[in-house]
Amino acid sequence: MNEGPAIEGPGGTYGRELLLALRLREVPSPRIAEALAEVDSHVTETGEDPVAAFGPPHEYAHELARALGVRRRQEFTTVAGVTGTVSCGLGGWLLADGVHALGAGTDAVLGLAGWAAALIGLVLLAYGALGVVRLTRRDGGARVTDPRTGADLRPPVPRWVPFALVGVPLVALVVSFGLGLLQRA
Amino acid sequence: MQEHQWPGEWLRGVLSLCVLSVVAEHETYGYAVAQRLQEAGLGVVKGGTLYPVLARLEQDGLLVSSWREGDGGPGRKFFAVTAAGRVALVERARDWTTFAERAVGLLGLTGAGLP
């Protein structure tokens, strides 16, 4: 008989990999939650190893997605995803260039004033970021909730991630400004 | 009891119908369905094969599911047949039986050594 939860709780290794594989196949979040709970419930009851009972996570995800007839909405997702990403990239670059120009006291790209380039960059960045965030909110959003307990089945985000996501760009902008200042000297 | 493993492609052809018939007997859950199929001599059906079949039957409106508290364990997902499911079961069982009889008939004609 097994000593502990067979997949270390739904957030364990098999559950984590299955969640990711099902997401990649664009299975809706509520259905992903059902699948994770089914696997957990089944292997806990039978004492089987999840890979022995369900096969490798990516194979099981393939079988399940196929049985459900999940169509990958590639066109919409790709266009929206590319637009959002391009907007973020362009916006970020304009923002950095504008901040650098402010530091150096010169014009930014295309003869724009530093603050103008920074502002346009910020707007493009916000637009792109919001677009990408909206994509994750389709199909009931990104939440994967255990139908048995209501618990969130997604693996926890490491503590340092929010700090890095905000901190790194902020540091980069400050460095950009600083490099501009150095150019004056 | 000798555990016979039938060819996968045979089982794939009839599994959905068999699963539907087991659930139509009475409300049940995944592991119990697998045990019922094994008792019937159809071999071992793994979770990775069974649950997609149940998911498809549910999606097609032939089954409904609900989570219930287990005995001291995590909840169990119970499946029950719908009215549409019962209709489909009767039709498909009849068609499958006709099909199987014809296959056996052919084997008899072509000298496969069947009695």
XYZ file of N, CA and C in Angstrom, chain A residues 12-177:
498
model
N 1.382 17.741 -7.374
C 2.641 17.017 -7.450
C 3.161 16.914 -8.866
N 4.263 16.173 -9.031
C 4.953 16.118 -10.318
C 4.047 15.701 -11.460
N 3.345 14.557 -11.328
C 2.483 14.097 -12.413
C 1.383 15.107 -12.679
N 0.762 15.602 -11.616
C -0.317 16.577 -11.763
C 0.174 17.834 -12.447
N 1.368 18.291 -12.042
C 1.939 19.502 -12.623
C 2.166 19.337 -14.118
N 2.780 18.195 -14.475
C 3.066 17.956 -15.889
C 1.799 17.787 -16.700
N 0.799 17.126 -16.085
C -0.467 16.928 -16.793
C -1.173 18.260 -17.017
N -1.158 19.112 -15.998
C -1.771 20.434 -16.117
C -1.154 21.186 -17.291
N 0.173 21.197 -17.334
C 0.877 21.909 -18.401
C 0.536 21.320 -19.768
N 0.560 19.987 -19.868
C 0.291 19.333 -21.153
C -1.134 19.634 -21.627
N -2.085 19.657 -20.683
C -3.470 19.936 -21.059
C -3.631 21.396 -21.467
N -2.913 22.293 -20.773
C -2.946 23.710 -21.161
C -2.421 23.888 -22.579
N -1.309 23.192 -22.873
C -0.718 23.310 -24.196
C -1.704 22.848 -25.273
N -2.587 21.910 -24.896
C -3.575 21.430 -25.854
C -4.851 22.261 -25.813
N -4.798 23.362 -25.058
C -5.925 24.306 -24.995
C -7.203 23.664 -24.491
N -7.050 22.715 -23.562
C -8.225 22.167 -22.893
C -8.696 23.220 -21.886
N -9.998 23.524 -21.819
C -10.495 24.552 -20.899
C -10.146 24.247 -19.440
N -9.887 25.302 -18.676
C -9.445 25.143 -17.289
C -10.343 24.254 -16.427
N -11.675 24.407 -16.486
C -12.505 23.537 -15.639
C -12.309 22.057 -15.963
N -12.113 21.754 -17.239
C -11.918 20.362 -17.638
C -10.560 19.852 -17.170
N -9.552 20.734 -17.169
C -8.231 20.369 -16.649
C -8.358 19.995 -15.187
N -9.113 20.816 -14.441
C -9.302 20.548 -13.011
C -9.949 19.177 -12.806
N -10.965 18.854 -13.625
C -11.615 17.542 -13.526
C -10.610 16.425 -13.754
N -9.786 16.592 -14.792
C -8.806 15.557 -15.134
C -7.826 15.334 -13.987
N -7.321 16.411 -13.400
C -6.367 16.284 -12.293
C -7.020 15.584 -11.102
N -8.261 15.973 -10.807
C -8.958 15.362 -9.674
C -9.239 13.882 -9.945
N -9.601 13.551 -11.191
C -9.853 12.142 -11.554
C -8.614 11.299 -11.348
N -7.482 11.783 -11.851
C -6.231 11.039 -11.721
C -5.881 10.846 -10.246
N -5.966 11.930 -9.477
C -5.630 11.857 -8.057
C -6.533 10.869 -7.335
N -7.824 10.993 -7.580
C -8.794 10.122 -6.921
C -8.549 8.656 -7.300
N -8.300 8.400 -8.583
C -8.129 7.032 -9.055
C -6.871 6.381 -8.491
N -5.723 7.057 -8.579
C -4.479 6.435 -8.120
C -4.435 6.331 -6.605
N -5.112 7.233 -5.899
C -5.179 7.124 -4.447
C -5.956 5.871 -4.067
N -7.048 5.620 -4.796
C -7.871 4.457 -4.488
C -7.191 3.150 -4.885
N -6.554 3.103 -6.043
C -5.965 1.849 -6.534
C -4.537 1.637 -6.060
N -3.895 2.703 -5.601
C -2.507 2.587 -5.162
C -1.527 2.467 -6.314
N -2.000 2.671 -7.541
C -1.111 2.552 -8.703
C -0.221 3.777 -8.839
N 0.874 3.577 -9.567
C 1.701 4.686 -9.989
C 0.950 5.399 -11.123
N 0.849 6.735 -11.073
C 0.062 7.432 -12.107
C 0.531 7.156 -13.528
N 1.838 7.021 -13.741
C 2.338 6.753 -15.086
C 1.911 5.352 -15.539
N 1.914 4.401 -14.603
C 1.483 3.047 -14.947
C -0.010 3.015 -15.277
N -0.797 3.806 -14.551
C -2.245 3.782 -14.738
C -2.716 4.635 -15.905
N -2.083 5.801 -16.102
C -2.576 6.739 -17.107
C -1.602 6.963 -18.259
N -0.403 6.445 -18.135
C 0.603 6.714 -19.158
C 1.310 8.027 -18.868
N 2.370 8.331 -19.607
C 3.085 9.593 -19.395
C 2.124 10.770 -19.558
N 2.330 11.850 -18.781
C 1.382 12.976 -18.793
C 1.053 13.495 -20.189
N 2.067 13.662 -21.043
C 1.784 14.242 -22.352
C 0.951 13.298 -23.216
N 1.139 11.979 -23.029
C 0.347 11.021 -23.801
C -1.094 11.016 -23.331
N -1.292 11.044 -22.001
C -2.646 11.059 -21.471
C -3.366 12.341 -21.894
N -2.635 13.462 -21.856
C -3.223 14.733 -22.280
C -3.674 14.638 -23.734
N -2.851 13.992 -24.554
C -3.188 13.821 -25.969
C -4.468 12.996 -26.119
N -4.543 11.877 -25.398
C -5.715 11.006 -25.448
C -6.977 11.743 -25.014
N -6.873 12.455 -23.918
C -8.020 13.163 -23.359
C -8.480 14.281 -24.289
N -7.532 15.061 -24.784
C -7.886 16.158 -25.690
C -8.551 15.611 -26.945
N -8.049 14.495 -27.421
C -8.605 13.875 -28.618
C -10.029 13.381 -28.351
N -10.230 12.724 -27.194
C -11.558 12.219 -26.835
C -12.549 13.366 -26.704
N -12.086 14.503 -26.188
C -12.963 15.652 -26.002
C -13.131 16.450 -27.279
N -12.341 16.117 -28.305
C -12.456 16.838 -29.563
C -12.070 18.292 -29.442
N -11.066 18.588 -28.593
C -10.647 19.971 -28.391
C -9.929 20.466 -29.636
N -10.454 21.515 -30.180
C -9.824 22.101 -31.363
C -8.888 23.199 -30.901
N -7.693 23.179 -31.406
C -6.761 24.244 -31.031
C -7.083 25.455 -31.896
N -7.497 26.525 -31.198
C -7.879 27.734 -31.930
C -6.628 28.494 -32.319
N -5.884 27.921 -33.198
C -4.574 28.479 -33.494
C -4.625 29.873 -34.062
N -5.504 30.097 -35.022
C -5.478 31.396 -35.708
C -5.639 32.548 -34.747
N -6.748 32.532 -33.971
C -7.013 33.654 -33.084
C -5.896 33.808 -32.058
N -5.522 32.683 -31.490
C -4.512 32.746 -30.438
C -3.202 33.290 -30.977
N -2.795 32.842 -32.166
C -1.517 33.278 -32.708
C -1.540 34.767 -33.019
N -2.593 35.230 -33.695
C -2.643 36.653 -34.068
C -2.641 37.517 -32.825
N -3.511 37.173 -31.869
C -3.598 37.980 -30.654
C -2.289 37.911 -29.866
N -1.715 36.739 -29.821
C -0.475 36.555 -29.077
C 0.674 37.322 -29.710
N 0.763 37.277 -31.048
C 1.848 37.978 -31.744
C 1.676 39.487 -31.591
N 0.444 39.968 -31.774
C 0.189 41.402 -31.643
C 0.583 41.895 -30.258
N 0.159 41.136 -29.236
C 0.470 41.518 -27.862
C 1.970 41.536 -27.614
N 2.634 40.499 -28.116
C 4.081 40.401 -27.897
C 4.842 41.506 -28.628
N 4.472 41.752 -29.882
C 5.131 42.811 -30.663
C 4.925 44.165 -29.988
N 3.694 44.377 -29.514
C 3.389 45.639 -28.857
C 4.245 45.823 -27.600
N 4.383 44.719 -26.827
C 5.217 44.777 -25.623
C 6.674 45.065 -25.981
N 7.160 44.377 -27.001
C 8.561 44.543 -27.390
C 8.849 45.960 -27.866
N 7.985 46.426 -28.774
C 8.156 47.769 -29.332
C 8.017 48.828 -28.238
N 6.977 48.652 -27.412
C 6.728 49.595 -26.326
C 7.884 49.649 -25.347
N 8.374 48.468 -24.981
C 9.485 48.408 -24.038
C 10.727 49.094 -24.582
N 10.986 48.864 -25.843
C 12.169 49.457 -26.468
C 12.032 50.984 -26.530
N 10.846 51.474 -26.927
C 10.610 52.921 -26.998
C 10.747 53.559 -25.613
N 10.218 52.863 -24.610
C 10.299 53.364 -23.240
C 11.759 53.509 -22.805
N 12.551 52.477 -23.072
C 13.964 52.507 -22.689
C 14.712 53.595 -23.442
N 14.377 53.711 -24.734
C 15.048 54.720 -25.562
C 14.693 56.128 -25.080
N 13.397 56.321 -24.736
C 12.946 57.627 -24.258
C 13.614 57.998 -22.933
N 13.694 57.037 -22.036
C 14.329 57.269 -20.732
C 15.815 57.596 -20.906
N 16.452 56.886 -21.808
C 17.873 57.136 -22.103
C 18.052 58.559 -22.630
N 17.162 58.958 -23.535
C 17.249 60.295 -24.121
C 17.031 61.362 -23.053
N 16.129 61.108 -22.121
C 15.906 62.032 -21.017
C 17.182 62.205 -20.207
N 17.861 61.099 -19.983
C 19.110 61.145 -19.219
C 20.178 61.914 -19.989
N 20.251 61.663 -21.302
C 21.327 62.265 -22.098
C 20.986 63.672 -22.559
N 19.732 64.073 -22.398
C 19.337 65.404 -22.845
C 19.266 65.515 -24.355
N 19.114 64.412 -25.034
C 19.019 64.447 -26.499
C 17.612 64.054 -26.939
N 17.434 63.936 -28.245
C 16.170 63.420 -28.770
C 16.207 61.897 -28.781
N 15.020 61.309 -28.748
C 14.937 59.851 -28.867
C 14.828 59.501 -30.344
N 14.412 58.276 -30.630
C 14.316 57.814 -32.018
C 13.310 58.667 -32.790
N 13.524 58.817 -34.057
C 12.633 59.572 -34.947
C 12.487 61.032 -34.500
N 13.452 61.554 -33.791
C 13.414 62.950 -33.385
C 12.382 63.262 -32.310
N 11.829 62.248 -31.720
C 10.853 62.477 -30.641
C 11.556 62.970 -29.394
N 10.863 63.808 -28.631
C 11.404 64.189 -27.327
C 11.438 62.948 -26.453
N 12.383 62.946 -25.519
C 12.570 61.791 -24.646
C 11.282 61.388 -23.946
N 10.607 62.382 -23.341
C 9.395 62.071 -22.580
C 8.301 61.543 -23.502
N 8.255 62.026 -24.742
C 7.230 61.579 -25.691
C 7.440 60.111 -26.049
N 8.695 59.777 -26.353
C 9.000 58.383 -26.704
C 8.681 57.468 -25.528
N 9.052 57.920 -24.321
C 8.798 57.116 -23.118
C 7.300 56.915 -22.928
N 6.531 57.989 -23.153
C 5.088 57.893 -22.953
C 4.441 56.949 -23.961
N 4.816 57.124 -25.241
C 4.266 56.246 -26.280
C 4.655 54.790 -25.975
N 5.894 54.612 -25.566
C 6.377 53.267 -25.221
C 5.555 52.654 -24.105
N 5.266 53.468 -23.091
C 4.498 52.993 -21.944
C 3.086 52.569 -22.370
N 2.488 53.380 -23.239
C 1.136 53.063 -23.717
C 1.134 51.746 -24.497
N 2.106 51.603 -25.416
C 2.191 50.365 -26.209
C 2.424 49.161 -25.309
N 3.265 49.335 -24.311
C 3.583 48.260 -23.381
C 2.337 47.842 -22.608
N 1.593 48.841 -22.107
C 0.374 48.549 -21.347
C -0.649 47.843 -22.234
N -0.814 48.336 -23.452
C -1.753 47.732 -24.401
C -1.393 46.269 -24.660
N -0.114 46.023 -24.945
C 0.337 44.662 -25.223
C 0.154 43.746 -24.030
N 0.519 44.262 -22.841
C 0.421 43.448 -21.632
C -1.030 43.102 -21.325
N -1.919 44.079 -21.454
C -3.341 43.835 -21.200
C -3.905 42.816 -22.195
N -3.460 42.904 -23.426
C -3.918 41.967 -24.444
C -3.534 40.541 -24.099
N -2.302 40.376 -23.662
C -1.824 39.043 -23.289
C -2.577 38.541 -22.061
N -2.814 39.439 -21.099
C -3.549 39.050 -19.892
C -4.974 38.632 -20.249
N -5.599 39.351 -21.191
C -6.964 39.017 -21.621
C -7.023 37.622 -22.221
N -5.974 37.262 -22.960
C -5.918 35.929 -23.559
C -6.020 34.840 -22.502
N -5.368 35.070 -21.346
C -5.382 34.032 -20.317
C -6.721 33.954 -19.603
N -7.584 34.961 -19.804
C -8.860 34.966 -19.092
C -9.969 34.267 -19.872
N -9.687 33.775 -21.084
C -10.716 33.071 -21.840
C -11.041 31.736 -21.186
N -12.197 31.164 -21.572
C -12.563 29.821 -21.119
C -12.595 29.710 -19.605
N -13.204 30.678 -18.964
C -13.309 30.605 -17.516
C -12.023 30.999 -16.839
N -11.138 31.573 -17.594
C -9.923 32.077 -16.981
C -8.891 30.993 -16.758
N -7.825 31.378 -16.112
C -6.720 30.456 -15.919
C -6.870 29.640 -14.640
N -7.899 29.916 -13.863
C -8.028 29.198 -12.586
C -8.337 27.714 -12.822
N -7.616 26.857 -12.106
C -7.874 25.419 -12.141
C -8.258 25.021 -10.726
N -9.553 24.785 -10.510
C -10.079 24.562 -9.161
C -10.516 23.120 -8.961
N -9.997 22.480 -7.919
C -10.366 21.099 -7.609
C -11.876 21.017 -7.391
N -12.582 20.198 -8.206
C -14.042 20.107 -8.069
C -14.471 19.492 -6.742
N -13.543 18.811 -6.050
C -13.884 18.157 -4.795
C -13.761 19.104 -3.604
N -12.735 19.989 -3.650
C -12.440 20.803 -2.475
C -12.453 22.296 -2.747
N -12.407 22.693 -4.025
C -12.324 24.110 -4.352
C -10.917 24.658 -4.263
N -9.943 23.783 -3.974
C -8.557 24.239 -3.853
C -7.984 24.581 -5.234
N -7.033 25.523 -5.233
C -6.365 25.892 -6.472
C -5.333 24.807 -6.790
N -5.428 24.202 -7.977
C -4.542 23.098 -8.334
C -3.282 23.549 -9.052
N -3.164 24.827 -9.326
C -1.989 25.295 -10.058
C -0.793 25.300 -9.123
N 0.399 24.938 -9.643
C 1.599 24.981 -8.798
C 1.853 26.410 -8.344
N 2.283 26.601 -7.102
C 2.497 27.959 -6.591
C 3.599 28.679 -7.350
N 3.401 29.983 -7.570
C 4.431 30.788 -8.229
C 5.520 31.094 -7.204
N 6.787 30.854 -7.523
C 7.869 31.138 -6.564
C 7.836 32.592 -6.112
N 8.171 32.849 -4.841
C 8.046 34.170 -4.237
C 8.800 35.240 -4.999
N 9.951 34.839 -5.597
C 10.795 35.850 -6.213
C 10.273 36.318 -7.565
N 9.288 35.622 -8.142
C 8.841 35.947 -9.506
C 8.230 37.346 -9.623
N 7.280 37.736 -8.747
C 6.727 39.093 -8.890
C 7.812 40.164 -8.739
N 8.734 39.938 -7.799
C 9.824 40.902 -7.621
C 10.665 41.016 -8.884
N 10.951 39.867 -9.501
C 11.772 39.870 -10.714
C 11.039 40.540 -11.871
N 9.735 40.220 -12.008
C 8.959 40.761 -13.122
C 8.883 42.283 -13.074
N 8.819 42.838 -11.871
C 8.769 44.296 -11.740
C 10.176 44.862 -11.595
N 10.971 44.218 -10.795
C 12.294 44.733 -10.481
C 13.255 44.800 -11.648
N 13.303 43.724 -12.429
C 14.279 43.687 -13.529
C 14.046 44.808 -14.548
N 12.801 44.974 -15.037
C 12.598 46.082 -15.986
C 12.890 47.440 -15.353
N 12.523 47.578 -14.088
C 12.751 48.852 -13.390
C 14.242 49.158 -13.330
N 15.019 48.163 -12.961
C 16.484 48.315 -12.908
C 17.025 48.649 -14.288
N 16.498 47.974 -15.304
C 16.960 48.223 -16.668
C 16.690 49.669 -17.082
N 15.517 50.192 -16.683
C 15.186 51.572 -17.030
C 16.109 52.556 -16.309
N 16.372 52.270 -15.052
C 17.268 53.132 -14.291
C 18.664 53.127 -14.916
N 19.137 51.966 -15.312
C 20.442 51.839 -15.976
C 20.440 52.615 -17.289
N 19.322 52.502 -17.996
C 19.198 53.232 -19.267
C 19.313 54.737 -19.050
N 18.620 55.201 -18.037
C 18.669 56.618 -17.673
C 20.093 57.009 -17.279
